[in-house]
PDB file of C-alpha atoms in Angstrom:
ATOM      1  CA  MET A   1      12.803  -3.411   9.349  1.00 88.00           C
ATOM      2  CA  ALA A   2      15.624  -4.741   7.195  1.00 87.00           C
ATOM      3  CA  ALA A   3      18.294  -2.903   9.370  1.00 90.00           C
ATOM      4  CA  LEU A   4      16.682  -4.173  12.717  1.00 92.00           C
ATOM      5  CA  VAL A   5      16.642  -7.562  11.370  1.00 88.00           C
ATOM      6  CA  LYS A   6      20.070  -7.231  10.234  1.00 89.00           C
ATOM      7  CA  LYS A   7      20.876  -6.229  13.968  1.00 91.00           C
ATOM      8  CA  PRO A   8      19.066  -8.342  16.320  1.00 92.00           C
ATOM      9  CA  LEU A   9      20.111  -6.571  19.386  1.00 94.00           C
ATOM     10  CA  LEU A  10      18.998  -3.308  18.237  1.00 95.00           C
ATOM     11  CA  MET A  11      15.596  -5.085  17.434  1.00 93.00           C
ATOM     12  CA  LYS A  12      15.503  -6.491  20.934  1.00 95.00           C
ATOM     13  CA  LYS A  13      16.211  -3.401  22.674  1.00 96.00           C
ATOM     14  CA  LEU A  14      13.692  -1.559  20.385  1.00 95.00           C
ATOM     15  CA  GLN A  15      11.012  -4.159  21.335  1.00 93.00           C
ATOM     16  CA  ALA A  16      11.646  -3.811  24.997  1.00 94.00           C
ATOM     17  CA  GLU A  17      11.162  -0.163  24.944  1.00 93.00           C
ATOM     18  CA  ILE A  18       7.867  -0.489  23.250  1.00 92.00           C
ATOM     19  CA  ARG A  19       6.541  -3.687  24.977  1.00 91.00           C
ATOM     20  CA  GLN A  20       7.393  -2.093  28.214  1.00 92.00           C
ATOM     21  CA  LEU A  21       5.063   0.759  27.434  1.00 91.00           C
ATOM     22  CA  SER A  22       2.446  -1.178  25.792  1.00 88.00           C
ATOM     23  CA  GLY A  23       1.979  -3.226  28.717  1.00 82.00           C
ATOM     24  CA  GLU A  24      -1.441  -5.357  28.673  1.00 78.00           C
ATOM     25  CA  LYS A  25      -3.010  -3.200  26.045  1.00 79.00           C
ATOM     26  CA  ASN A  26      -0.225  -4.751  23.606  1.00 79.00           C
ATOM     27  CA  LEU A  27      -0.916  -1.665  21.444  1.00 82.00           C
ATOM     28  CA  ILE A  28       0.924   1.891  20.931  1.00 85.00           C
ATOM     29  CA  ASP A  29      -1.023   4.854  20.121  1.00 85.00           C
ATOM     30  CA  GLU A  30      -0.187   8.432  19.180  1.00 82.00           C
ATOM     31  CA  LYS A  31      -0.069   9.738  22.961  1.00 87.00           C
ATOM     32  CA  ASP A  32       2.616   7.033  23.552  1.00 89.00           C
ATOM     33  CA  MET A  33       5.236   8.608  20.834  1.00 86.00           C
ATOM     34  CA  GLU A  34       6.842  10.979  23.004  1.00 87.00           C
ATOM     35  CA  LYS A  35       7.532   8.196  25.648  1.00 92.00           C
ATOM     36  CA  LEU A  36       9.596   6.164  22.815  1.00 92.00           C
ATOM     37  CA  PRO A  37      12.931   7.810  22.353  1.00 91.00           C
ATOM     38  CA  TYR A  38      14.699   4.909  20.996  1.00 94.00           C
ATOM     39  CA  LEU A  39      11.781   4.534  18.334  1.00 93.00           C
ATOM     40  CA  THR A  40      12.324   8.015  17.376  1.00 90.00           C
ATOM     41  CA  ALA A  41      16.330   7.421  17.077  1.00 91.00           C
ATOM     42  CA  VAL A  42      15.725   4.308  14.920  1.00 92.00           C
ATOM     43  CA  VAL A  43      13.331   6.012  12.663  1.00 89.00           C
ATOM     44  CA  LYS A  44      15.566   9.030  12.086  1.00 88.00           C
ATOM     45  CA  GLU A  45      18.541   6.902  11.506  1.00 90.00           C
ATOM     46  CA  SER A  46      16.585   4.894   8.969  1.00 89.00           C
ATOM     47  CA  LEU A  47      15.559   8.133   7.001  1.00 86.00           C
ATOM     48  CA  ARG A  48      19.226   9.124   7.218  1.00 86.00           C
ATOM     49  CA  LEU A  49      20.389   5.918   5.722  1.00 88.00           C
ATOM     50  CA  TYR A  50      17.397   5.268   3.398  1.00 87.00           C
ATOM     51  CA  PRO A  51      15.722   8.629   2.548  1.00 85.00           C
ATOM     52  CA  PRO A  52      12.471   8.220   0.556  1.00 81.00           C
ATOM     53  CA  ALA A  53      13.609  10.816  -1.742  1.00 80.00           C
ATOM     54  CA  PRO A  54      17.290  10.824  -2.194  1.00 81.00           C
ATOM     55  CA  LEU A  55      17.323  14.155  -4.186  1.00 80.00           C
ATOM     56  CA  LEU A  56      15.584  17.094  -2.817  1.00 76.00           C
ATOM     57  CA  VAL A  57      13.381  19.254  -4.644  1.00 74.00           C
ATOM     58  CA  PRO A  58      15.293  21.237  -7.340  1.00 77.00           C
ATOM     59  CA  ARG A  59      16.200  25.022  -6.693  1.00 78.00           C
ATOM     60  CA  GLU A  60      16.853  27.696  -9.128  1.00 81.00           C
ATOM     61  CA  MET A  61      19.699  29.771  -8.285  1.00 83.00           C
ATOM     62  CA  THR A  62      18.722  33.539  -8.035  1.00 84.00           C
ATOM     63  CA  LYS A  63      22.175  34.907  -8.457  1.00 87.00           C
ATOM     64  CA  LYS A  64      25.733  33.697  -9.102  1.00 89.00           C
ATOM     65  CA  TYR A  65      27.157  31.439  -6.297  1.00 85.00           C
ATOM     66  CA  SER A  66      30.672  30.122  -5.519  1.00 87.00           C
ATOM     67  CA  VAL A  67      30.358  26.638  -3.960  1.00 83.00           C
ATOM     68  CA  ASN A  68      33.736  24.802  -2.967  1.00 85.00           C
ATOM     69  CA  GLY A  69      35.404  26.770  -5.632  1.00 91.00           C
ATOM     70  CA  TYR A  70      32.805  25.857  -8.266  1.00 87.00           C
ATOM     71  CA  GLU A  71      30.953  28.851 -10.029  1.00 90.00           C
ATOM     72  CA  ILE A  72      27.236  28.422 -10.437  1.00 88.00           C
ATOM     73  CA  GLU A  73      25.563  31.085 -12.569  1.00 90.00           C
ATOM     74  CA  GLY A  74      22.336  32.521 -11.679  1.00 88.00           C
ATOM     75  CA  GLY A  75      19.293  30.807 -13.339  1.00 89.00           C
ATOM     76  CA  SER A  76      20.924  27.519 -12.972  1.00 90.00           C
ATOM     77  CA  THR A  77      19.062  24.602 -11.611  1.00 87.00           C
ATOM     78  CA  ALA A  78      20.599  22.912  -8.404  1.00 83.00           C
ATOM     79  CA  TYR A  79      19.927  19.549  -7.027  1.00 82.00           C
ATOM     80  CA  VAL A  80      20.779  18.828  -3.447  1.00 81.00           C
ATOM     81  CA  ASN A  81      21.739  14.972  -2.997  1.00 86.00           C
ATOM     82  CA  ALA A  82      20.214  14.479   0.574  1.00 83.00           C
ATOM     83  CA  TRP A  83      21.593  10.820   0.315  1.00 87.00           C
ATOM     84  CA  ALA A  84      25.177  11.656  -0.239  1.00 88.00           C
ATOM     85  CA  ILE A  85      25.037  14.331   2.556  1.00 85.00           C
ATOM     86  CA  ALA A  86      23.531  11.633   5.045  1.00 86.00           C
ATOM     87  CA  ARG A  87      26.397   9.251   4.009  1.00 90.00           C
ATOM     88  CA  ASP A  88      29.331  11.969   3.993  1.00 90.00           C
ATOM     89  CA  PRO A  89      32.326  10.524   5.848  1.00 92.00           C
ATOM     90  CA  ALA A  90      33.322  13.876   6.853  1.00 89.00           C
ATOM     91  CA  ILE A  91      30.092  14.415   8.743  1.00 84.00           C
ATOM     92  CA  TRP A  92      29.464  10.729   9.986  1.00 87.00           C
ATOM     93  CA  GLU A  93      31.660   8.447  11.734  1.00 90.00           C
ATOM     94  CA  ASN A  94      30.853   4.974  10.088  1.00 92.00           C
ATOM     95  CA  GLU A  95      28.507   6.583   7.722  1.00 92.00           C
ATOM     96  CA  ASP A  96      27.156   3.530   6.293  1.00 92.00           C
ATOM     97  CA  GLU A  97      26.437   1.793   9.571  1.00 92.00           C
ATOM     98  CA  PHE A  98      22.925   1.655  11.013  1.00 90.00           C
ATOM     99  CA  LEU A  99      23.346   3.271  14.490  1.00 89.00           C
ATOM    100  CA  PRO A 100      19.926   4.682  15.937  1.00 87.00           C
ATOM    101  CA  GLU A 101      21.824   6.177  19.062  1.00 84.00           C
ATOM    102  CA  ARG A 102      23.287   8.887  16.842  1.00 78.00           C
ATOM    103  CA  CYS A 103      19.810  10.312  16.178  1.00 74.00           C
ATOM    104  CA  PRO A 104      20.079  12.932  13.262  1.00 53.00           C
ATOM    105  CA  GLY A 105      17.631  15.780  13.249  1.00 47.00           C
ATOM    106  CA  ILE A 106      15.542  14.700  10.385  1.00 48.00           C
ATOM    107  CA  VAL A 107      11.727  15.651  10.588  1.00 50.00           C
ATOM    108  CA  MET A 108       9.785  13.727   7.946  1.00 43.00           C
ATOM    109  CA  ALA A 109       6.364  11.922   8.372  1.00 52.00           C
ATOM    110  CA  MET A 110       7.829  11.045  11.979  1.00 63.00           C
ATOM    111  CA  ALA A 111       4.531  10.410  13.738  1.00 59.00           C
ATOM    112  CA  GLU A 112       2.894   7.967  11.138  1.00 59.00           C
ATOM    113  CA  MET A 113       6.311   6.175  10.699  1.00 71.00           C
ATOM    114  CA  LYS A 114       6.898   5.710  14.419  1.00 80.00           C
ATOM    115  CA  LEU A 115       3.282   4.560  15.017  1.00 72.00           C
ATOM    116  CA  ALA A 116       3.555   2.037  12.152  1.00 76.00           C
ATOM    117  CA  LEU A 117       6.891   0.578  13.288  1.00 83.00           C
ATOM    118  CA  ALA A 118       6.272   0.559  17.119  1.00 84.00           C
ATOM    119  CA  ASN A 119       2.946  -1.573  16.519  1.00 80.00           C
ATOM    120  CA  VAL A 120       4.509  -4.085  14.092  1.00 84.00           C
ATOM    121  CA  VAL A 121       7.421  -4.361  16.388  1.00 85.00           C
ATOM    122  CA  CYS A 122       5.403  -4.828  19.523  1.00 85.00           C
ATOM    123  CA  LYS A 123       2.745  -7.352  18.357  1.00 84.00           C
ATOM    124  CA  PHE A 124       5.092  -9.581  16.168  1.00 87.00           C
ATOM    125  CA  ALA A 125       8.581 -11.196  16.488  1.00 88.00           C
ATOM    126  CA  TRP A 126      10.367 -11.342  13.128  1.00 87.00           C
ATOM    127  CA  ASP A 127      12.060 -14.346  11.697  1.00 86.00           C
ATOM    128  CA  LEU A 128      13.784 -14.897   8.478  1.00 84.00           C
ATOM    129  CA  PRO A 129      12.278 -17.536   6.011  1.00 85.00           C
ATOM    130  CA  VAL A 130      13.389 -21.181   6.178  1.00 87.00           C
ATOM    131  CA  GLY A 131      16.692 -21.430   4.523  1.00 85.00           C
ATOM    132  CA  MET A 132      17.742 -17.963   4.876  1.00 81.00           C
ATOM    133  CA  LYS A 133      20.404 -16.374   7.211  1.00 79.00           C
ATOM    134  CA  GLU A 134      21.223 -13.106   8.892  1.00 77.00           C
ATOM    135  CA  GLU A 135      23.992 -12.497   6.673  1.00 73.00           C
ATOM    136  CA  ASP A 136      21.559 -12.779   3.490  1.00 72.00           C
ATOM    137  CA  ILE A 137      20.418  -9.582   4.391  1.00 73.00           C
ATOM    138  CA  ILE A 138      23.067  -7.593   3.317  1.00 66.00           C
ATOM    139  CA  ASP A 139      21.197  -6.627   0.063  1.00 72.00           C
ATOM    140  CA  PHE A 140      20.501  -2.695   0.359  1.00 76.00           C
ATOM    141  CA  GLU A 141      20.639  -1.913  -3.206  1.00 80.00           C
ATOM    142  CA  VAL A 142      17.928   0.304  -4.637  1.00 80.00           C
ATOM    143  CA  LEU A 143      16.089   0.643  -7.923  1.00 80.00           C
ATOM    144  CA  PRO A 144      17.094   3.942  -9.980  1.00 78.00           C
ATOM    145  CA  GLY A 145      14.403   6.661  -9.617  1.00 75.00           C
ATOM    146  CA  ILE A 146      13.357   9.692  -7.720  1.00 70.00           C
ATOM    147  CA  THR A 147      12.195   7.619  -4.803  1.00 72.00           C
ATOM    148  CA  MET A 148      14.167   4.856  -3.051  1.00 73.00           C
ATOM    149  CA  HIS A 149      12.818   1.299  -3.586  1.00 76.00           C
ATOM    150  CA  LYS A 150      14.733  -1.709  -2.651  1.00 77.00           C
ATOM    151  CA  LYS A 151      15.959  -3.545  -5.527  1.00 78.00           C
ATOM    152  CA  ASN A 152      14.985  -7.014  -3.726  1.00 75.00           C
ATOM    153  CA  ALA A 153      12.117  -7.366  -1.873  1.00 74.00           C
ATOM    154  CA  LEU A 154      12.491  -7.905   2.102  1.00 76.00           C
ATOM    155  CA  ARG A 155      11.068 -10.986   3.092  1.00 79.00           C
ATOM    156  CA  LEU A 156      10.388 -11.701   6.658  1.00 83.00           C
ATOM    157  CA  LEU A 157       8.212 -14.143   8.751  1.00 84.00           C
ATOM    158  CA  PRO A 158       5.994 -12.287  11.464  1.00 86.00           C
ATOM    159  CA  LYS A 159       4.981 -14.336  14.458  1.00 87.00           C
ATOM    160  CA  LEU A 160       2.180 -12.860  16.668  1.00 85.00           C
ATOM    161  CA  VAL A 161       3.468 -12.305  20.252  1.00 84.00           C
ATOM    162  CA  ILE A 162       0.805 -12.908  22.673  1.00 75.00           C
ATOM    163  CA  ALA A 163       1.099 -11.104  26.038  1.00 62.00           C
TER     164      ALA A 163
END
């Protein structure tokens, strides 16, 4: 939601896709998911930039490996930094920018996340609290830990959309 509120044109594009499909029922259900490609792109791009677990499950090396000139002994524990891979400038152009159109292939809790996001975007218009400007949503800092939590809570005002 923070990335969408920060980029209102992307929010409008997503809302248009969802609201066109929801029609008079003004609700999205599981069978609608395959008809929402931009929603899929938004969720995948969100997972690329803000993975729920930035470090993957540790792996034990079964034998000696050489990675980019580094020797890793068998029996060593290796951690894969998914957050760093998803922001590697050698792989991603504008690696820190939220661009749902690039749609990377991350498969993670997709159905539930898409369904929840589709319905909150469909049913509500989202505004900033009084006195807050779009520029104030530049804070994407996270707390330390094994999962990612925003350091400062995102505060938005939902307004029910009546079709």
